């Protein structure tokens, strides 16, 4: 285990099992419809890759790059910036957003609204993690994997200052890792 990690919350097998469960629900709900999946990078990188490969529903794949956190911060800046928009024409399409985590909800709130404003017929949300404690806007995930406590989690796509994203598990970051950074600046 990486020495900056306090505790593993979900290991590779648990993530994979949950992802399969979510895929089954999505397949079941959409049936024969063709959907557009929009993965929200960078955090959703691995979840999106793993989920999409086991979905049976017909789909077009796109990504957005969205960020709301300043690089070395553990709290959301509250400003949601779309660094790259969808490239596919989503008008009259059923869109499924694939995201790693819903925390304050600001990212998904803005992204969902943006996709609806651009003419999507429907927009649903699939998240691997939900941290309900810090919610600032009302937004619910249609398909969620795990509800987690109010700890700063990294791994499986989730990063802190862009580190730890490549861990194949999701773990709680030791507070001293970000506390020592705060003291430096
Ligand atoms: C993280 C995470 C979600 C968002 C959730 O992304 O990947 O997209 O924050 O937080 P919220 O519900 O409070 O908006 P971040 O902006 O850090 O960028 P990243 O995906 O590149 O890590
Ligand atoms: Mn993100």
mmCIF file with all atom_site columns, C-alpha atoms and ligand atoms in Angstrom:
data_model
loop_
_atom_site.group_PDB
_atom_site.id
_atom_site.type_symbol
_atom_site.label_atom_id
_atom_site.label_alt_id
_atom_site.label_comp_id
_atom_site.label_asym_id
_atom_site.label_entity_id
_atom_site.label_seq_id
_atom_site.pdbx_PDB_ins_code
_atom_site.Cartn_x
_atom_site.Cartn_y
_atom_site.Cartn_z
_atom_site.occupancy
_atom_site.B_iso_or_equiv
_atom_site.pdbx_formal_charge
_atom_site.auth_seq_id
_atom_site.auth_comp_id
_atom_site.auth_asym_id
_atom_site.auth_atom_id
_atom_site.pdbx_PDB_model_num
ATOM   1   C  CA  . UNK A 1 1   ? 0.000   0.000  0.000   1.00 0.00 ? 1   UNK A CA  1
ATOM   2   C  CA  . UNK A 1 2   ? 1.181   3.555  -0.726  1.00 0.00 ? 2   UNK A CA  1
ATOM   3   C  CA  . UNK A 1 3   ? 2.629   5.045  2.497   1.00 0.00 ? 3   UNK A CA  1
ATOM   4   C  CA  . UNK A 1 4   ? 0.499   8.217  2.160   1.00 0.00 ? 4   UNK A CA  1
ATOM   5   C  CA  . UNK A 1 5   ? -2.680  6.161  2.479   1.00 0.00 ? 5   UNK A CA  1
ATOM   6   C  CA  . UNK A 1 6   ? -4.307  5.700  5.873   1.00 0.00 ? 6   UNK A CA  1
ATOM   7   C  CA  . UNK A 1 7   ? -6.786  3.020  5.007   1.00 0.00 ? 7   UNK A CA  1
ATOM   8   C  CA  . UNK A 1 8   ? -8.150  1.248  1.963   1.00 0.00 ? 8   UNK A CA  1
ATOM   9   C  CA  . UNK A 1 9   ? -11.892 1.854  1.567   1.00 0.00 ? 9   UNK A CA  1
ATOM   10  C  CA  . UNK A 1 10  ? -12.542 -0.276 -1.514  1.00 0.00 ? 10  UNK A CA  1
ATOM   11  C  CA  . UNK A 1 11  ? -10.128 -2.655 -3.158  1.00 0.00 ? 11  UNK A CA  1
ATOM   12  C  CA  . UNK A 1 12  ? -9.901  -3.696 -6.797  1.00 0.00 ? 12  UNK A CA  1
ATOM   13  C  CA  . UNK A 1 13  ? -12.345 -6.599 -6.415  1.00 0.00 ? 13  UNK A CA  1
ATOM   14  C  CA  . UNK A 1 14  ? -14.946 -4.546 -4.548  1.00 0.00 ? 14  UNK A CA  1
ATOM   15  C  CA  . UNK A 1 15  ? -14.766 -1.782 -7.169  1.00 0.00 ? 15  UNK A CA  1
ATOM   16  C  CA  . UNK A 1 16  ? -15.063 -4.279 -9.986  1.00 0.00 ? 16  UNK A CA  1
ATOM   17  C  CA  . UNK A 1 17  ? -18.044 -6.055 -8.413  1.00 0.00 ? 17  UNK A CA  1
ATOM   18  C  CA  . UNK A 1 18  ? -19.844 -2.763 -7.843  1.00 0.00 ? 18  UNK A CA  1
ATOM   19  C  CA  . UNK A 1 19  ? -19.105 -1.583 -11.371 1.00 0.00 ? 19  UNK A CA  1
ATOM   20  C  CA  . UNK A 1 20  ? -20.666 -4.760 -12.750 1.00 0.00 ? 20  UNK A CA  1
ATOM   21  C  CA  . UNK A 1 21  ? -23.765 -4.159 -10.624 1.00 0.00 ? 21  UNK A CA  1
ATOM   22  C  CA  . UNK A 1 22  ? -24.097 -0.616 -11.964 1.00 0.00 ? 22  UNK A CA  1
ATOM   23  C  CA  . UNK A 1 23  ? -23.582 -1.841 -15.537 1.00 0.00 ? 23  UNK A CA  1
ATOM   24  C  CA  . UNK A 1 24  ? -26.392 -4.375 -15.130 1.00 0.00 ? 24  UNK A CA  1
ATOM   25  C  CA  . UNK A 1 25  ? -28.788 -1.685 -13.909 1.00 0.00 ? 25  UNK A CA  1
ATOM   26  C  CA  . UNK A 1 26  ? -27.870 0.650  -16.760 1.00 0.00 ? 26  UNK A CA  1
ATOM   27  C  CA  . UNK A 1 27  ? -28.244 -2.107 -19.383 1.00 0.00 ? 27  UNK A CA  1
ATOM   28  C  CA  . UNK A 1 28  ? -31.582 -3.025 -17.922 1.00 0.00 ? 28  UNK A CA  1
ATOM   29  C  CA  . UNK A 1 29  ? -32.916 0.569  -17.876 1.00 0.00 ? 29  UNK A CA  1
ATOM   30  C  CA  . UNK A 1 30  ? -31.841 1.636  -21.363 1.00 0.00 ? 30  UNK A CA  1
ATOM   31  C  CA  . UNK A 1 31  ? -32.530 -1.640 -23.174 1.00 0.00 ? 31  UNK A CA  1
ATOM   32  C  CA  . UNK A 1 32  ? -32.221 -1.175 -26.942 1.00 0.00 ? 32  UNK A CA  1
ATOM   33  C  CA  . UNK A 1 33  ? -31.783 2.599  -26.888 1.00 0.00 ? 33  UNK A CA  1
ATOM   34  C  CA  . UNK A 1 34  ? -28.507 4.086  -28.082 1.00 0.00 ? 34  UNK A CA  1
ATOM   35  C  CA  . UNK A 1 35  ? -27.044 6.439  -25.509 1.00 0.00 ? 35  UNK A CA  1
ATOM   36  C  CA  . UNK A 1 36  ? -24.172 8.907  -25.309 1.00 0.00 ? 36  UNK A CA  1
ATOM   37  C  CA  . UNK A 1 37  ? -21.860 8.406  -22.345 1.00 0.00 ? 37  UNK A CA  1
ATOM   38  C  CA  . UNK A 1 38  ? -19.957 11.461 -21.188 1.00 0.00 ? 38  UNK A CA  1
ATOM   39  C  CA  . UNK A 1 39  ? -17.045 10.702 -18.863 1.00 0.00 ? 39  UNK A CA  1
ATOM   40  C  CA  . UNK A 1 40  ? -15.869 13.608 -16.737 1.00 0.00 ? 40  UNK A CA  1
ATOM   41  C  CA  . UNK A 1 41  ? -12.089 13.710 -16.775 1.00 0.00 ? 41  UNK A CA  1
ATOM   42  C  CA  . UNK A 1 42  ? -9.781  13.518 -15.121 1.00 0.00 ? 42  UNK A CA  1
ATOM   43  C  CA  . UNK A 1 43  ? -11.355 11.812 -12.096 1.00 0.00 ? 43  UNK A CA  1
ATOM   44  C  CA  . UNK A 1 44  ? -13.604 9.428  -14.017 1.00 0.00 ? 44  UNK A CA  1
ATOM   45  C  CA  . UNK A 1 45  ? -10.812 8.102  -16.217 1.00 0.00 ? 45  UNK A CA  1
ATOM   46  C  CA  . UNK A 1 46  ? -10.576 4.555  -14.847 1.00 0.00 ? 46  UNK A CA  1
ATOM   47  C  CA  . UNK A 1 47  ? -14.188 4.145  -13.748 1.00 0.00 ? 47  UNK A CA  1
ATOM   48  C  CA  . UNK A 1 48  ? -15.346 5.189  -17.204 1.00 0.00 ? 48  UNK A CA  1
ATOM   49  C  CA  . UNK A 1 49  ? -12.941 2.806  -18.924 1.00 0.00 ? 49  UNK A CA  1
ATOM   50  C  CA  . UNK A 1 50  ? -13.977 -0.145 -16.770 1.00 0.00 ? 50  UNK A CA  1
ATOM   51  C  CA  . UNK A 1 51  ? -17.718 0.585  -16.831 1.00 0.00 ? 51  UNK A CA  1
ATOM   52  C  CA  . UNK A 1 52  ? -17.926 1.172  -20.566 1.00 0.00 ? 52  UNK A CA  1
ATOM   53  C  CA  . UNK A 1 53  ? -16.144 -2.079 -21.379 1.00 0.00 ? 53  UNK A CA  1
ATOM   54  C  CA  . UNK A 1 54  ? -18.750 -4.146 -19.568 1.00 0.00 ? 54  UNK A CA  1
ATOM   55  C  CA  . UNK A 1 55  ? -21.886 -2.268 -20.685 1.00 0.00 ? 55  UNK A CA  1
ATOM   56  C  CA  . UNK A 1 56  ? -24.004 -4.026 -23.284 1.00 0.00 ? 56  UNK A CA  1
ATOM   57  C  CA  . UNK A 1 57  ? -26.150 -1.023 -24.167 1.00 0.00 ? 57  UNK A CA  1
ATOM   58  C  CA  . UNK A 1 58  ? -25.343 0.603  -27.530 1.00 0.00 ? 58  UNK A CA  1
ATOM   59  C  CA  . UNK A 1 59  ? -23.370 3.766  -26.930 1.00 0.00 ? 59  UNK A CA  1
ATOM   60  C  CA  . UNK A 1 60  ? -21.432 6.655  -28.355 1.00 0.00 ? 60  UNK A CA  1
ATOM   61  C  CA  . UNK A 1 61  ? -18.519 7.665  -26.159 1.00 0.00 ? 61  UNK A CA  1
ATOM   62  C  CA  . UNK A 1 62  ? -17.434 11.172 -25.355 1.00 0.00 ? 62  UNK A CA  1
ATOM   63  C  CA  . UNK A 1 63  ? -15.606 12.985 -22.572 1.00 0.00 ? 63  UNK A CA  1
ATOM   64  C  CA  . UNK A 1 64  ? -15.530 16.387 -20.963 1.00 0.00 ? 64  UNK A CA  1
ATOM   65  C  CA  . UNK A 1 65  ? -12.660 17.794 -18.941 1.00 0.00 ? 65  UNK A CA  1
ATOM   66  C  CA  . UNK A 1 66  ? -14.038 19.671 -15.961 1.00 0.00 ? 66  UNK A CA  1
ATOM   67  C  CA  . UNK A 1 67  ? -12.384 20.925 -12.824 1.00 0.00 ? 67  UNK A CA  1
ATOM   68  C  CA  . UNK A 1 68  ? -13.598 22.571 -9.675  1.00 0.00 ? 68  UNK A CA  1
ATOM   69  C  CA  . UNK A 1 69  ? -10.661 22.143 -7.324  1.00 0.00 ? 69  UNK A CA  1
ATOM   70  C  CA  . UNK A 1 70  ? -7.495  24.195 -7.290  1.00 0.00 ? 70  UNK A CA  1
ATOM   71  C  CA  . UNK A 1 71  ? -4.551  21.906 -7.830  1.00 0.00 ? 71  UNK A CA  1
ATOM   72  C  CA  . UNK A 1 72  ? -3.367  21.477 -4.220  1.00 0.00 ? 72  UNK A CA  1
ATOM   73  C  CA  . UNK A 1 73  ? -6.628  22.043 -2.442  1.00 0.00 ? 73  UNK A CA  1
ATOM   74  C  CA  . UNK A 1 74  ? -8.823  19.650 -0.575  1.00 0.00 ? 74  UNK A CA  1
ATOM   75  C  CA  . UNK A 1 75  ? -11.924 21.816 -0.701  1.00 0.00 ? 75  UNK A CA  1
ATOM   76  C  CA  . UNK A 1 76  ? -13.824 22.657 -3.859  1.00 0.00 ? 76  UNK A CA  1
ATOM   77  C  CA  . UNK A 1 77  ? -13.147 26.166 -5.141  1.00 0.00 ? 77  UNK A CA  1
ATOM   78  C  CA  . UNK A 1 78  ? -16.824 26.371 -6.054  1.00 0.00 ? 78  UNK A CA  1
ATOM   79  C  CA  . UNK A 1 79  ? -15.953 27.464 -9.595  1.00 0.00 ? 79  UNK A CA  1
ATOM   80  C  CA  . UNK A 1 80  ? -16.694 24.819 -12.175 1.00 0.00 ? 80  UNK A CA  1
ATOM   81  C  CA  . UNK A 1 81  ? -14.596 25.219 -15.292 1.00 0.00 ? 81  UNK A CA  1
ATOM   82  C  CA  . UNK A 1 82  ? -15.279 23.280 -18.487 1.00 0.00 ? 82  UNK A CA  1
ATOM   83  C  CA  . UNK A 1 83  ? -11.836 22.834 -20.006 1.00 0.00 ? 83  UNK A CA  1
ATOM   84  C  CA  . UNK A 1 84  ? -13.106 20.599 -22.800 1.00 0.00 ? 84  UNK A CA  1
ATOM   85  C  CA  . UNK A 1 85  ? -16.703 20.269 -23.909 1.00 0.00 ? 85  UNK A CA  1
ATOM   86  C  CA  . UNK A 1 86  ? -18.394 17.295 -25.599 1.00 0.00 ? 86  UNK A CA  1
ATOM   87  C  CA  . UNK A 1 87  ? -17.597 16.869 -29.285 1.00 0.00 ? 87  UNK A CA  1
ATOM   88  C  CA  . UNK A 1 88  ? -20.611 14.719 -30.207 1.00 0.00 ? 88  UNK A CA  1
ATOM   89  C  CA  . UNK A 1 89  ? -23.859 16.463 -31.127 1.00 0.00 ? 89  UNK A CA  1
ATOM   90  C  CA  . UNK A 1 90  ? -26.013 15.520 -28.137 1.00 0.00 ? 90  UNK A CA  1
ATOM   91  C  CA  . UNK A 1 91  ? -29.253 17.146 -29.325 1.00 0.00 ? 91  UNK A CA  1
ATOM   92  C  CA  . UNK A 1 92  ? -32.172 14.765 -28.742 1.00 0.00 ? 92  UNK A CA  1
ATOM   93  C  CA  . UNK A 1 93  ? -29.828 12.159 -27.329 1.00 0.00 ? 93  UNK A CA  1
ATOM   94  C  CA  . UNK A 1 94  ? -30.095 10.244 -24.063 1.00 0.00 ? 94  UNK A CA  1
ATOM   95  C  CA  . UNK A 1 95  ? -26.953 11.153 -22.183 1.00 0.00 ? 95  UNK A CA  1
ATOM   96  C  CA  . UNK A 1 96  ? -25.370 9.281  -19.294 1.00 0.00 ? 96  UNK A CA  1
ATOM   97  C  CA  . UNK A 1 97  ? -22.747 11.212 -17.334 1.00 0.00 ? 97  UNK A CA  1
ATOM   98  C  CA  . UNK A 1 98  ? -20.044 8.961  -15.882 1.00 0.00 ? 98  UNK A CA  1
ATOM   99  C  CA  . UNK A 1 99  ? -18.334 10.534 -12.897 1.00 0.00 ? 99  UNK A CA  1
ATOM   100 C  CA  . UNK A 1 100 ? -16.078 9.342  -10.077 1.00 0.00 ? 100 UNK A CA  1
ATOM   101 C  CA  . UNK A 1 101 ? -17.601 11.216 -7.141  1.00 0.00 ? 101 UNK A CA  1
ATOM   102 C  CA  . UNK A 1 102 ? -20.370 13.605 -6.163  1.00 0.00 ? 102 UNK A CA  1
ATOM   103 C  CA  . UNK A 1 103 ? -19.287 15.789 -3.247  1.00 0.00 ? 103 UNK A CA  1
ATOM   104 C  CA  . UNK A 1 104 ? -20.618 19.363 -3.054  1.00 0.00 ? 104 UNK A CA  1
ATOM   105 C  CA  . UNK A 1 105 ? -22.567 18.453 -6.205  1.00 0.00 ? 105 UNK A CA  1
ATOM   106 C  CA  . UNK A 1 106 ? -21.463 21.608 -8.011  1.00 0.00 ? 106 UNK A CA  1
ATOM   107 C  CA  . UNK A 1 107 ? -19.618 19.806 -10.822 1.00 0.00 ? 107 UNK A CA  1
ATOM   108 C  CA  . UNK A 1 108 ? -22.500 17.508 -11.704 1.00 0.00 ? 108 UNK A CA  1
ATOM   109 C  CA  . UNK A 1 109 ? -25.074 20.249 -11.267 1.00 0.00 ? 109 UNK A CA  1
ATOM   110 C  CA  . UNK A 1 110 ? -23.284 22.423 -13.814 1.00 0.00 ? 110 UNK A CA  1
ATOM   111 C  CA  . UNK A 1 111 ? -22.457 19.625 -16.214 1.00 0.00 ? 111 UNK A CA  1
ATOM   112 C  CA  . UNK A 1 112 ? -26.014 18.285 -16.192 1.00 0.00 ? 112 UNK A CA  1
ATOM   113 C  CA  . UNK A 1 113 ? -27.445 21.748 -16.791 1.00 0.00 ? 113 UNK A CA  1
ATOM   114 C  CA  . UNK A 1 114 ? -24.916 22.372 -19.565 1.00 0.00 ? 114 UNK A CA  1
ATOM   115 C  CA  . UNK A 1 115 ? -25.885 19.163 -21.367 1.00 0.00 ? 115 UNK A CA  1
ATOM   116 C  CA  . UNK A 1 116 ? -29.607 19.929 -21.038 1.00 0.00 ? 116 UNK A CA  1
ATOM   117 C  CA  . UNK A 1 117 ? -29.001 23.474 -22.305 1.00 0.00 ? 117 UNK A CA  1
ATOM   118 C  CA  . UNK A 1 118 ? -27.313 21.915 -25.312 1.00 0.00 ? 118 UNK A CA  1
ATOM   119 C  CA  . UNK A 1 119 ? -30.433 19.958 -26.189 1.00 0.00 ? 119 UNK A CA  1
ATOM   120 C  CA  . UNK A 1 120 ? -29.981 16.528 -24.628 1.00 0.00 ? 120 UNK A CA  1
ATOM   121 C  CA  . UNK A 1 121 ? -33.280 14.624 -24.482 1.00 0.00 ? 121 UNK A CA  1
ATOM   122 C  CA  . UNK A 1 122 ? -32.433 13.182 -21.080 1.00 0.00 ? 122 UNK A CA  1
ATOM   123 C  CA  . UNK A 1 123 ? -29.453 13.331 -18.767 1.00 0.00 ? 123 UNK A CA  1
ATOM   124 C  CA  . UNK A 1 124 ? -28.775 10.686 -16.149 1.00 0.00 ? 124 UNK A CA  1
ATOM   125 C  CA  . UNK A 1 125 ? -25.816 10.394 -13.827 1.00 0.00 ? 125 UNK A CA  1
ATOM   126 C  CA  . UNK A 1 126 ? -23.688 7.408  -12.851 1.00 0.00 ? 126 UNK A CA  1
ATOM   127 C  CA  . UNK A 1 127 ? -21.169 7.907  -10.037 1.00 0.00 ? 127 UNK A CA  1
ATOM   128 C  CA  . UNK A 1 128 ? -18.929 5.432  -8.295  1.00 0.00 ? 128 UNK A CA  1
ATOM   129 C  CA  . UNK A 1 129 ? -18.867 7.394  -5.028  1.00 0.00 ? 129 UNK A CA  1
ATOM   130 C  CA  . UNK A 1 130 ? -21.251 9.693  -3.208  1.00 0.00 ? 130 UNK A CA  1
ATOM   131 C  CA  . UNK A 1 131 ? -20.103 11.815 -0.267  1.00 0.00 ? 131 UNK A CA  1
ATOM   132 C  CA  . UNK A 1 132 ? -23.405 13.347 0.899   1.00 0.00 ? 132 UNK A CA  1
ATOM   133 C  CA  . UNK A 1 133 ? -21.987 15.365 3.837   1.00 0.00 ? 133 UNK A CA  1
ATOM   134 C  CA  . UNK A 1 134 ? -20.816 18.404 1.856   1.00 0.00 ? 134 UNK A CA  1
ATOM   135 C  CA  . UNK A 1 135 ? -23.657 18.805 -0.608  1.00 0.00 ? 135 UNK A CA  1
ATOM   136 C  CA  . UNK A 1 136 ? -24.229 22.462 -1.617  1.00 0.00 ? 136 UNK A CA  1
ATOM   137 C  CA  . UNK A 1 137 ? -26.754 21.964 -4.385  1.00 0.00 ? 137 UNK A CA  1
ATOM   138 C  CA  . UNK A 1 138 ? -29.493 19.443 -4.825  1.00 0.00 ? 138 UNK A CA  1
ATOM   139 C  CA  . UNK A 1 139 ? -28.351 16.782 -7.210  1.00 0.00 ? 139 UNK A CA  1
ATOM   140 C  CA  . UNK A 1 140 ? -28.841 13.046 -7.134  1.00 0.00 ? 140 UNK A CA  1
ATOM   141 C  CA  . UNK A 1 141 ? -27.026 10.316 -8.896  1.00 0.00 ? 141 UNK A CA  1
ATOM   142 C  CA  . UNK A 1 142 ? -29.278 7.892  -10.784 1.00 0.00 ? 142 UNK A CA  1
ATOM   143 C  CA  . UNK A 1 143 ? -26.742 5.080  -10.383 1.00 0.00 ? 143 UNK A CA  1
ATOM   144 C  CA  . UNK A 1 144 ? -24.329 5.248  -7.447  1.00 0.00 ? 144 UNK A CA  1
ATOM   145 C  CA  . UNK A 1 145 ? -21.824 2.681  -6.259  1.00 0.00 ? 145 UNK A CA  1
ATOM   146 C  CA  . UNK A 1 146 ? -20.783 3.527  -2.712  1.00 0.00 ? 146 UNK A CA  1
ATOM   147 C  CA  . UNK A 1 147 ? -21.767 6.154  -0.151  1.00 0.00 ? 147 UNK A CA  1
ATOM   148 C  CA  . UNK A 1 148 ? -18.625 7.325  1.659   1.00 0.00 ? 148 UNK A CA  1
ATOM   149 C  CA  . UNK A 1 149 ? -17.861 9.306  4.837   1.00 0.00 ? 149 UNK A CA  1
ATOM   150 C  CA  . UNK A 1 150 ? -16.380 12.785 4.873   1.00 0.00 ? 150 UNK A CA  1
ATOM   151 C  CA  . UNK A 1 151 ? -12.730 11.853 4.314   1.00 0.00 ? 151 UNK A CA  1
ATOM   152 C  CA  . UNK A 1 152 ? -10.443 12.916 1.510   1.00 0.00 ? 152 UNK A CA  1
ATOM   153 C  CA  . UNK A 1 153 ? -10.240 9.895  -0.753  1.00 0.00 ? 153 UNK A CA  1
ATOM   154 C  CA  . UNK A 1 154 ? -7.841  9.153  -3.591  1.00 0.00 ? 154 UNK A CA  1
ATOM   155 C  CA  . UNK A 1 155 ? -7.077  6.394  -6.054  1.00 0.00 ? 155 UNK A CA  1
ATOM   156 C  CA  . UNK A 1 156 ? -8.803  4.770  -9.027  1.00 0.00 ? 156 UNK A CA  1
ATOM   157 C  CA  . UNK A 1 157 ? -8.841  8.127  -10.827 1.00 0.00 ? 157 UNK A CA  1
ATOM   158 C  CA  . UNK A 1 158 ? -9.290  10.396 -7.832  1.00 0.00 ? 158 UNK A CA  1
ATOM   159 C  CA  . UNK A 1 159 ? -6.275  12.569 -7.191  1.00 0.00 ? 159 UNK A CA  1
ATOM   160 C  CA  . UNK A 1 160 ? -4.745  14.976 -4.791  1.00 0.00 ? 160 UNK A CA  1
ATOM   161 C  CA  . UNK A 1 161 ? -2.483  17.456 -6.606  1.00 0.00 ? 161 UNK A CA  1
ATOM   162 C  CA  . UNK A 1 162 ? -2.681  14.925 -9.459  1.00 0.00 ? 162 UNK A CA  1
ATOM   163 C  CA  . UNK A 1 163 ? -1.004  12.203 -7.452  1.00 0.00 ? 163 UNK A CA  1
ATOM   164 C  CA  . UNK A 1 164 ? -2.478  8.825  -6.438  1.00 0.00 ? 164 UNK A CA  1
ATOM   165 C  CA  . UNK A 1 165 ? -4.844  8.626  -9.431  1.00 0.00 ? 165 UNK A CA  1
ATOM   166 C  CA  . UNK A 1 166 ? -3.199  5.425  -10.624 1.00 0.00 ? 166 UNK A CA  1
ATOM   167 C  CA  . UNK A 1 167 ? -3.766  3.409  -7.421  1.00 0.00 ? 167 UNK A CA  1
ATOM   168 C  CA  . UNK A 1 168 ? -5.999  0.439  -8.196  1.00 0.00 ? 168 UNK A CA  1
ATOM   169 C  CA  . UNK A 1 169 ? -7.940  0.901  -4.942  1.00 0.00 ? 169 UNK A CA  1
ATOM   170 C  CA  . UNK A 1 170 ? -9.737  3.816  -3.270  1.00 0.00 ? 170 UNK A CA  1
ATOM   171 C  CA  . UNK A 1 171 ? -8.198  4.905  0.001   1.00 0.00 ? 171 UNK A CA  1
ATOM   172 C  CA  . UNK A 1 172 ? -8.271  7.644  2.595   1.00 0.00 ? 172 UNK A CA  1
ATOM   173 C  CA  . UNK A 1 173 ? -5.334  10.040 2.295   1.00 0.00 ? 173 UNK A CA  1
ATOM   174 C  CA  . UNK A 1 174 ? -3.365  10.634 5.513   1.00 0.00 ? 174 UNK A CA  1
ATOM   175 C  CA  . UNK A 1 175 ? -4.295  14.142 6.738   1.00 0.00 ? 175 UNK A CA  1
ATOM   176 C  CA  . UNK A 1 176 ? -0.621  14.995 7.274   1.00 0.00 ? 176 UNK A CA  1
ATOM   177 C  CA  . UNK A 1 177 ? -0.094  14.780 3.514   1.00 0.00 ? 177 UNK A CA  1
ATOM   178 C  CA  . UNK A 1 178 ? -2.302  17.784 2.807   1.00 0.00 ? 178 UNK A CA  1
ATOM   179 C  CA  . UNK A 1 179 ? -1.686  19.477 6.164   1.00 0.00 ? 179 UNK A CA  1
ATOM   180 C  CA  . UNK A 1 180 ? 2.075   19.647 5.504   1.00 0.00 ? 180 UNK A CA  1
ATOM   181 C  CA  . UNK A 1 181 ? 1.320   21.189 2.085   1.00 0.00 ? 181 UNK A CA  1
ATOM   182 C  CA  . UNK A 1 182 ? -0.890  23.830 3.735   1.00 0.00 ? 182 UNK A CA  1
ATOM   183 C  CA  . UNK A 1 183 ? 1.948   24.774 6.091   1.00 0.00 ? 183 UNK A CA  1
ATOM   184 C  CA  . UNK A 1 184 ? 4.368   25.167 3.188   1.00 0.00 ? 184 UNK A CA  1
ATOM   185 C  CA  . UNK A 1 185 ? 2.256   27.731 1.356   1.00 0.00 ? 185 UNK A CA  1
HETATM 186 C  C1  . LIG B 2 .   ? -13.330 16.152 -8.500  1.00 0.00 ? 1   LIG B C1  1
HETATM 187 C  C2  . LIG B 2 .   ? -14.087 14.878 -8.806  1.00 0.00 ? 1   LIG B C2  1
HETATM 188 C  C3  . LIG B 2 .   ? -15.444 15.375 -9.255  1.00 0.00 ? 1   LIG B C3  1
HETATM 189 C  C4  . LIG B 2 .   ? -15.644 16.636 -8.435  1.00 0.00 ? 1   LIG B C4  1
HETATM 190 C  C5  . LIG B 2 .   ? -16.587 16.358 -7.305  1.00 0.00 ? 1   LIG B C5  1
HETATM 191 O  O1  . LIG B 2 .   ? -12.871 16.704 -9.722  1.00 0.00 ? 1   LIG B O1  1
HETATM 192 O  O2  . LIG B 2 .   ? -13.442 14.172 -9.846  1.00 0.00 ? 1   LIG B O2  1
HETATM 193 O  O3  . LIG B 2 .   ? -15.447 15.712 -10.619 1.00 0.00 ? 1   LIG B O3  1
HETATM 194 O  O4  . LIG B 2 .   ? -14.335 16.991 -7.931  1.00 0.00 ? 1   LIG B O4  1
HETATM 195 O  O5  . LIG B 2 .   ? -16.691 17.474 -6.465  1.00 0.00 ? 1   LIG B O5  1
HETATM 196 P  P1  . LIG B 2 .   ? -17.966 18.409 -6.358  1.00 0.00 ? 1   LIG B P1  1
HETATM 197 O  O6  . LIG B 2 .   ? -19.170 17.536 -6.234  1.00 0.00 ? 1   LIG B O6  1
HETATM 198 O  O7  . LIG B 2 .   ? -17.690 19.164 -5.094  1.00 0.00 ? 1   LIG B O7  1
HETATM 199 O  O8  . LIG B 2 .   ? -18.028 19.293 -7.545  1.00 0.00 ? 1   LIG B O8  1
HETATM 200 P  P2  . LIG B 2 .   ? -11.810 17.880 -9.791  1.00 0.00 ? 1   LIG B P2  1
HETATM 201 O  O9  . LIG B 2 .   ? -12.508 19.176 -10.019 1.00 0.00 ? 1   LIG B O9  1
HETATM 202 O  O10 . LIG B 2 .   ? -10.898 17.806 -8.608  1.00 0.00 ? 1   LIG B O10 1
HETATM 203 O  O11 . LIG B 2 .   ? -10.962 17.573 -11.098 1.00 0.00 ? 1   LIG B O11 1
HETATM 204 P  P3  . LIG B 2 .   ? -10.378 16.162 -11.571 1.00 0.00 ? 1   LIG B P3  1
HETATM 205 O  O12 . LIG B 2 .   ? -11.517 15.351 -12.067 1.00 0.00 ? 1   LIG B O12 1
HETATM 206 O  O13 . LIG B 2 .   ? -9.436  16.517 -12.658 1.00 0.00 ? 1   LIG B O13 1
HETATM 207 O  O14 . LIG B 2 .   ? -9.688  15.524 -10.385 1.00 0.00 ? 1   LIG B O14 1
HETATM 208 MN MN1 . LIG B 2 .   ? -13.561 15.489 -11.566 1.00 0.00 ? 2   LIG B MN1 1
#
